[in-house]
Amino acid sequence: IHVSCLLFVIHPESPIDVVKVRLQLQRSNLIQRSSESATVNNSSTSFRSSSQPNRGMLRIAYHMAKDEGLGSFWAGISPALYRNATYSALRIGMYEPIRGFFSAYYQQSNSRETSIAQQPHEHQPIPFRVKVAAAILSGAMGALVGSPFELIKVRCQSGHYGYPGTIPALRSIVQHEGVSALWNGVMPNLVRASLLTASQLATYDESKSLIVSYTGLDRTSLLVQLSGAMLAGLVTTTVTSPADVVKTRMMNSRGGTGAVYVSSLGCLVTITKEEGLSVLFKGWVPNYARLGPQTVLSLLVYDYLRRLFGWEQI
């Protein structure tokens, strides 16, 4: 079900995602970094260095359209589809089953410490920490499986790599950088996915519960769902921004001995030292323009489809 939801919103959000990646890859010493980057020429890929000055979101979009054509806004669309079929489907599709498992375990453990007077069939609210734990685990599972496609998507969107397609990109990376390179940047990706799923799903879940408790509205009403989804989109963008920047920098960097960043922590230290703490929120505006509507649309459609199939909504 969630694959259907994400395929519904992936095409309109792709241009914003590309602009966001270009923003996050800008750095004050871009020319120096570019000169240090290795040049790889083979039949399937080439790394193209760039020495463009720092630009804002609109100037990046303008120069992309002028220099690379409108097609550049849909760079990485193929790996994005593979990514959504793995990462996105797992991180949201596994949330409810994991939450149910954790909730049952929590209530069973809690019942041992309370009076037996409580009836076992009574519905107990699921604690927020249980929702967060379930979201973190489902997010990490999705990121671990979908990380290779996320890496290819970022590289295609950066404009530095000339991969002709997703499968050729997989072959090229394995051949020239090794199998482990497919999971380059997996740690910040795991952190980002865990934070994203926790802030998105747990916030959506909990905010709906709070809205219902304060207003008395039906949990399945459109107003409750829309309010919860809008709040979740805002929280998600802000919480995940630092990890998203580190992930993008790591994945765009080639692996091996010539790697610019040797670890996630090293990348974090380097970029904040050279560019200041504000770099961690670089691309926030296009990221919110992408994640905000995506969160609202995907969660509303997902809840609707669950109700349509007779399943309990989030």
Tab-separated table of C-alpha atoms in Angstrom:
chain	number	residue	atom	x	y	z
A	1	ILE	CA	0.000	0.000	0.000
A	2	HIS	CA	2.728	2.451	0.938
A	3	VAL	CA	4.582	1.843	-2.339
A	4	SER	CA	1.434	3.072	-4.119
A	5	CYS	CA	1.337	6.174	-1.938
A	6	LEU	CA	4.976	7.078	-2.612
A	7	LEU	CA	4.769	6.444	-6.355
A	8	PHE	CA	1.831	8.860	-6.363
A	9	VAL	CA	3.965	11.745	-5.026
A	10	ILE	CA	7.463	10.931	-6.304
A	11	HIS	CA	7.219	12.611	-9.725
A	12	PRO	CA	6.156	16.106	-8.561
A	13	GLU	CA	8.642	16.061	-5.657
A	14	SER	CA	11.674	14.967	-7.716
A	15	PRO	CA	12.726	18.457	-8.968
A	16	ILE	CA	12.666	19.823	-5.407
A	17	ASP	CA	14.730	16.870	-4.199
A	18	VAL	CA	17.376	17.493	-6.874
A	19	VAL	CA	17.642	21.184	-5.941
A	20	LYS	CA	17.912	20.228	-2.260
A	21	VAL	CA	20.807	17.841	-2.976
A	22	ARG	CA	22.616	20.492	-5.042
A	23	LEU	CA	22.210	22.976	-2.166
A	24	GLN	CA	23.546	20.518	0.396
A	25	LEU	CA	26.591	19.702	-1.724
A	26	GLN	CA	27.709	23.313	-1.934
A	27	ARG	CA	30.619	24.197	0.303
A	28	SER	CA	32.886	27.173	0.822
A	29	ASN	CA	35.986	25.368	-0.463
A	30	LEU	CA	34.226	23.740	-3.429
A	31	ILE	CA	36.991	24.510	-5.925
A	32	GLN	CA	39.640	22.992	-3.659
A	33	ARG	CA	37.563	19.891	-3.024
A	34	SER	CA	36.807	19.504	-6.710
A	35	SER	CA	40.481	19.605	-7.613
A	36	GLU	CA	41.144	16.832	-5.084
A	37	SER	CA	38.351	14.627	-6.461
A	38	ALA	CA	39.419	11.673	-8.559
A	39	THR	CA	38.406	11.512	-12.195
A	40	VAL	CA	36.995	8.206	-13.334
A	41	ASN	CA	36.409	7.474	-17.008
A	42	ASN	CA	34.901	4.216	-18.146
A	43	SER	CA	32.101	2.924	-20.315
A	44	SER	CA	29.401	3.295	-17.665
A	45	THR	CA	30.229	6.313	-15.523
A	46	SER	CA	32.315	9.437	-15.179
A	47	PHE	CA	32.852	11.781	-12.272
A	48	ARG	CA	32.591	15.418	-13.277
A	49	SER	CA	34.071	18.043	-11.010
A	50	SER	CA	32.399	21.390	-10.551
A	51	SER	CA	33.643	24.769	-9.385
A	52	GLN	CA	30.367	26.649	-9.170
A	53	PRO	CA	30.106	29.316	-6.456
A	54	ASN	CA	27.584	29.032	-3.645
A	55	ARG	CA	24.067	29.803	-4.853
A	56	GLY	CA	20.584	29.999	-3.411
A	57	MET	CA	17.711	27.668	-4.212
A	58	LEU	CA	16.238	29.759	-7.042
A	59	ARG	CA	19.629	30.473	-8.663
A	60	ILE	CA	20.482	26.764	-8.576
A	61	ALA	CA	17.172	25.920	-10.251
A	62	TYR	CA	17.719	28.657	-12.855
A	63	HIS	CA	21.237	27.513	-13.757
A	64	MET	CA	20.165	23.867	-13.850
A	65	ALA	CA	17.460	24.694	-16.384
A	66	LYS	CA	19.807	26.942	-18.369
A	67	ASP	CA	22.963	24.777	-18.360
A	68	GLU	CA	21.630	21.226	-18.086
A	69	GLY	CA	18.094	21.414	-19.403
A	70	LEU	CA	14.756	20.695	-17.745
A	71	GLY	CA	15.508	16.964	-17.715
A	72	SER	CA	18.110	17.547	-14.982
A	73	PHE	CA	15.283	18.180	-12.509
A	74	TRP	CA	14.298	14.523	-12.817
A	75	ALA	CA	17.824	13.164	-12.401
A	76	GLY	CA	17.826	10.059	-10.250
A	77	ILE	CA	14.163	9.236	-10.865
A	78	SER	CA	14.955	5.578	-11.620
A	79	PRO	CA	16.902	4.822	-8.387
A	80	ALA	CA	14.300	6.869	-6.504
A	81	LEU	CA	11.643	4.375	-7.605
A	82	TYR	CA	13.805	1.450	-6.456
A	83	ARG	CA	14.462	3.285	-3.193
A	84	ASN	CA	10.772	3.858	-2.510
A	85	ALA	CA	9.974	0.220	-3.269
A	86	THR	CA	12.456	-0.854	-0.563
A	87	TYR	CA	13.330	1.854	1.944
A	88	SER	CA	10.043	3.756	2.045
A	89	ALA	CA	7.841	0.672	1.907
A	90	LEU	CA	9.704	-1.007	4.770
A	91	ARG	CA	10.066	1.993	7.076
A	92	ILE	CA	6.340	2.821	7.035
A	93	GLY	CA	4.928	-0.597	6.225
A	94	MET	CA	6.719	-2.195	9.189
A	95	TYR	CA	5.828	0.556	11.671
A	96	GLU	CA	2.370	-0.708	12.624
A	97	PRO	CA	3.356	-4.398	13.071
A	98	ILE	CA	6.421	-3.437	15.148
A	99	ARG	CA	4.368	-0.962	17.174
A	100	GLY	CA	1.799	-3.690	17.836
A	101	PHE	CA	4.520	-6.107	18.963
A	102	PHE	CA	6.174	-3.539	21.242
A	103	SER	CA	2.799	-2.436	22.603
A	104	ALA	CA	1.768	-6.002	23.448
A	105	TYR	CA	5.103	-6.622	25.168
A	106	TYR	CA	4.826	-3.329	27.075
A	107	GLN	CA	1.285	-4.036	28.263
A	108	GLN	CA	2.207	-7.579	29.239
A	109	SER	CA	5.191	-6.334	31.249
A	110	ASN	CA	3.135	-3.528	32.766
A	111	SER	CA	0.329	-5.890	33.803
A	112	ARG	CA	2.716	-7.809	36.035
A	113	GLU	CA	3.358	-4.663	38.060
A	114	THR	CA	-0.273	-3.563	38.347
A	115	SER	CA	-3.391	-4.965	39.943
A	116	ILE	CA	-5.122	-7.936	38.329
A	117	ALA	CA	-8.359	-5.939	38.559
A	118	GLN	CA	-7.726	-4.486	35.119
A	119	GLN	CA	-9.544	-6.421	32.398
A	120	PRO	CA	-7.222	-7.808	29.695
A	121	HIS	CA	-9.523	-6.748	26.876
A	122	GLU	CA	-9.534	-3.070	27.889
A	123	HIS	CA	-7.867	-0.803	25.360
A	124	GLN	CA	-4.835	0.979	26.758
A	125	PRO	CA	-3.242	3.989	25.032
A	126	ILE	CA	0.095	3.196	23.424
A	127	PRO	CA	2.854	5.228	25.156
A	128	PHE	CA	4.727	7.729	22.992
A	129	ARG	CA	8.079	6.051	23.742
A	130	VAL	CA	6.730	2.786	22.312
A	131	LYS	CA	5.716	4.583	19.103
A	132	VAL	CA	9.161	6.214	18.846
A	133	ALA	CA	10.964	2.902	19.400
A	134	ALA	CA	8.865	1.188	16.721
A	135	ALA	CA	9.481	4.030	14.265
A	136	ILE	CA	13.242	4.025	14.896
A	137	LEU	CA	13.483	0.283	14.259
A	138	SER	CA	11.318	0.303	11.122
A	139	GLY	CA	13.225	3.305	9.781
A	140	ALA	CA	16.581	1.623	10.342
A	141	MET	CA	15.360	-1.549	8.611
A	142	GLY	CA	14.252	0.406	5.563
A	143	ALA	CA	17.487	2.406	5.356
A	144	LEU	CA	19.667	-0.689	5.606
A	145	VAL	CA	17.899	-2.368	2.683
A	146	GLY	CA	17.443	0.704	0.499
A	147	SER	CA	20.805	2.418	1.098
A	148	PRO	CA	22.401	1.336	-2.243
A	149	PHE	CA	19.540	2.933	-4.202
A	150	GLU	CA	19.715	6.052	-2.013
A	151	LEU	CA	23.435	6.334	-2.810
A	152	ILE	CA	22.835	6.056	-6.568
A	153	LYS	CA	19.973	8.571	-6.366
A	154	VAL	CA	22.171	11.132	-4.593
A	155	ARG	CA	25.015	10.654	-7.066
A	156	CYS	CA	22.703	11.028	-10.065
A	157	GLN	CA	21.127	14.165	-8.584
A	158	SER	CA	24.520	15.727	-7.807
A	159	GLY	CA	25.327	16.063	-11.513
A	160	HIS	CA	28.833	14.674	-10.907
A	161	TYR	CA	28.238	11.134	-12.091
A	162	GLY	CA	27.172	10.000	-15.550
A	163	TYR	CA	25.388	6.769	-14.692
A	164	PRO	CA	23.120	5.693	-17.590
A	165	GLY	CA	20.769	3.779	-15.275
A	166	THR	CA	20.323	2.136	-11.898
A	167	ILE	CA	21.579	-1.342	-12.800
A	168	PRO	CA	24.657	-0.061	-14.690
A	169	ALA	CA	25.377	2.179	-11.698
A	170	LEU	CA	25.276	-0.822	-9.351
A	171	ARG	CA	27.686	-2.707	-11.611
A	172	SER	CA	30.037	0.260	-11.926
A	173	ILE	CA	30.210	0.909	-8.168
A	174	VAL	CA	30.842	-2.776	-7.381
A	175	GLN	CA	33.495	-3.006	-10.109
A	176	HIS	CA	35.422	0.182	-9.297
A	177	GLU	CA	34.775	0.736	-5.579
A	178	GLY	CA	33.778	-2.676	-4.209
A	179	VAL	CA	30.533	-4.099	-2.861
A	180	SER	CA	30.909	-2.283	0.450
A	181	ALA	CA	30.793	1.061	-1.408
A	182	LEU	CA	27.083	0.468	-2.016
A	183	TRP	CA	26.605	1.164	1.681
A	184	ASN	CA	28.831	4.244	1.727
A	185	GLY	CA	27.107	6.704	4.036
A	186	VAL	CA	24.863	4.018	5.501
A	187	MET	CA	25.346	5.241	9.097
A	188	PRO	CA	24.038	8.797	8.543
A	189	ASN	CA	21.351	7.236	6.361
A	190	LEU	CA	20.336	4.945	9.237
A	191	VAL	CA	20.303	7.885	11.645
A	192	ARG	CA	18.313	10.026	9.212
A	193	ALA	CA	15.811	7.250	8.465
A	194	SER	CA	15.322	6.499	12.158
A	195	LEU	CA	14.870	10.185	12.983
A	196	LEU	CA	12.613	10.713	9.969
A	197	THR	CA	10.348	7.763	10.732
A	198	ALA	CA	10.230	8.571	14.445
A	199	SER	CA	9.495	12.262	13.885
A	200	GLN	CA	7.091	11.559	11.027
A	201	LEU	CA	5.074	8.525	12.133
A	202	ALA	CA	5.358	8.884	15.908
A	203	THR	CA	4.529	12.610	15.673
A	204	TYR	CA	1.585	11.897	13.355
A	205	ASP	CA	0.352	9.094	15.603
A	206	GLU	CA	0.767	11.034	18.851
A	207	SER	CA	-0.520	14.375	17.519
A	208	LYS	CA	-3.743	12.697	16.358
A	209	SER	CA	-4.190	11.229	19.836
A	210	LEU	CA	-3.619	14.646	21.447
A	211	ILE	CA	-5.987	16.422	19.036
A	212	VAL	CA	-8.702	13.846	19.744
A	213	SER	CA	-8.225	14.112	23.525
A	214	TYR	CA	-8.434	17.936	23.499
A	215	THR	CA	-11.148	18.444	20.874
A	216	GLY	CA	-13.202	15.266	21.060
A	217	LEU	CA	-13.105	14.916	17.281
A	218	ASP	CA	-13.164	11.523	15.610
A	219	ARG	CA	-9.628	10.177	15.100
A	220	THR	CA	-10.504	9.150	11.535
A	221	SER	CA	-11.772	12.620	10.542
A	222	LEU	CA	-9.931	14.447	7.760
A	223	LEU	CA	-9.288	17.496	9.971
A	224	VAL	CA	-7.491	15.401	12.608
A	225	GLN	CA	-5.459	13.537	10.015
A	226	LEU	CA	-4.535	16.694	8.085
A	227	SER	CA	-3.494	18.578	11.235
A	228	GLY	CA	-1.366	15.659	12.440
A	229	ALA	CA	0.267	15.193	9.032
A	230	MET	CA	1.124	18.915	8.665
A	231	LEU	CA	2.740	18.989	12.100
A	232	ALA	CA	4.624	15.777	11.328
A	233	GLY	CA	6.023	17.292	8.110
A	234	LEU	CA	7.379	20.343	9.946
A	235	VAL	CA	8.953	18.311	12.756
A	236	THR	CA	10.397	15.756	10.331
A	237	THR	CA	12.160	18.344	8.151
A	238	THR	CA	13.789	20.082	11.115
A	239	VAL	CA	14.853	16.956	13.003
A	240	THR	CA	16.342	15.162	9.996
A	241	SER	CA	18.145	18.095	8.358
A	242	PRO	CA	21.614	17.630	9.971
A	243	ALA	CA	21.699	13.878	9.252
A	244	ASP	CA	20.394	14.520	5.733
A	245	VAL	CA	23.246	16.927	4.948
A	246	VAL	CA	25.887	14.502	6.272
A	247	LYS	CA	24.283	11.614	4.365
A	248	THR	CA	24.278	13.577	1.104
A	249	ARG	CA	27.934	14.617	1.478
A	250	MET	CA	29.015	11.065	2.354
A	251	MET	CA	27.122	9.410	-0.483
A	252	ASN	CA	28.329	11.875	-3.091
A	253	SER	CA	31.938	11.234	-2.023
A	254	ARG	CA	33.730	8.337	-3.676
A	255	GLY	CA	34.881	5.515	-1.408
A	256	GLY	CA	38.385	4.093	-1.127
A	257	THR	CA	41.680	5.753	-0.258
A	258	GLY	CA	40.745	9.004	-2.002
A	259	ALA	CA	37.573	9.529	0.012
A	260	VAL	CA	36.984	13.102	1.167
A	261	TYR	CA	35.223	11.959	4.345
A	262	VAL	CA	36.386	8.841	6.182
A	263	SER	CA	33.414	8.579	8.559
A	264	SER	CA	30.075	10.166	9.383
A	265	LEU	CA	31.510	11.834	12.479
A	266	GLY	CA	34.509	13.045	10.500
A	267	CYS	CA	32.203	14.493	7.865
A	268	LEU	CA	30.105	16.214	10.534
A	269	VAL	CA	33.167	17.740	12.202
A	270	THR	CA	34.730	18.823	8.895
A	271	ILE	CA	31.705	20.565	7.406
A	272	THR	CA	30.724	22.351	10.631
A	273	LYS	CA	34.322	23.491	11.157
A	274	GLU	CA	34.710	24.783	7.599
A	275	GLU	CA	31.189	26.105	6.982
A	276	GLY	CA	29.648	26.704	10.406
A	277	LEU	CA	26.678	25.104	12.157
A	278	SER	CA	24.250	26.608	9.667
A	279	VAL	CA	25.468	24.088	7.077
A	280	LEU	CA	23.497	21.411	8.940
A	281	PHE	CA	20.280	23.119	7.852
A	282	LYS	CA	21.364	23.793	4.295
A	283	GLY	CA	18.521	23.000	1.942
A	284	TRP	CA	15.864	23.204	4.693
A	285	VAL	CA	13.431	25.202	2.553
A	286	PRO	CA	13.416	22.869	-0.490
A	287	ASN	CA	13.510	19.918	1.903
A	288	TYR	CA	10.340	21.146	3.620
A	289	ALA	CA	8.783	21.941	0.233
A	290	ARG	CA	9.421	18.271	-0.576
A	291	LEU	CA	8.835	16.531	2.773
A	292	GLY	CA	5.880	18.658	3.895
A	293	PRO	CA	3.499	17.821	1.029
A	294	GLN	CA	4.945	14.302	0.741
A	295	THR	CA	4.230	13.628	4.412
A	296	VAL	CA	0.689	14.994	4.200
A	297	LEU	CA	-0.178	13.175	0.963
A	298	SER	CA	1.417	9.835	1.783
A	299	LEU	CA	0.022	9.632	5.332
A	300	LEU	CA	-3.492	10.677	4.303
A	301	VAL	CA	-3.554	8.244	1.376
A	302	TYR	CA	-1.989	5.507	3.506
A	303	ASP	CA	-4.606	5.923	6.249
A	304	TYR	CA	-7.391	6.034	3.662
A	305	LEU	CA	-6.216	2.827	1.996
A	306	ARG	CA	-5.900	1.085	5.367
A	307	ARG	CA	-9.494	2.024	6.179
A	308	LEU	CA	-10.575	0.946	2.687
A	309	PHE	CA	-9.071	-2.511	3.282
A	310	GLY	CA	-10.698	-2.726	6.709
A	311	TRP	CA	-7.471	-2.251	8.690
A	312	GLU	CA	-7.002	0.028	11.672
A	313	GLN	CA	-5.532	3.412	10.809
A	314	ILE	CA	-2.275	4.674	12.309
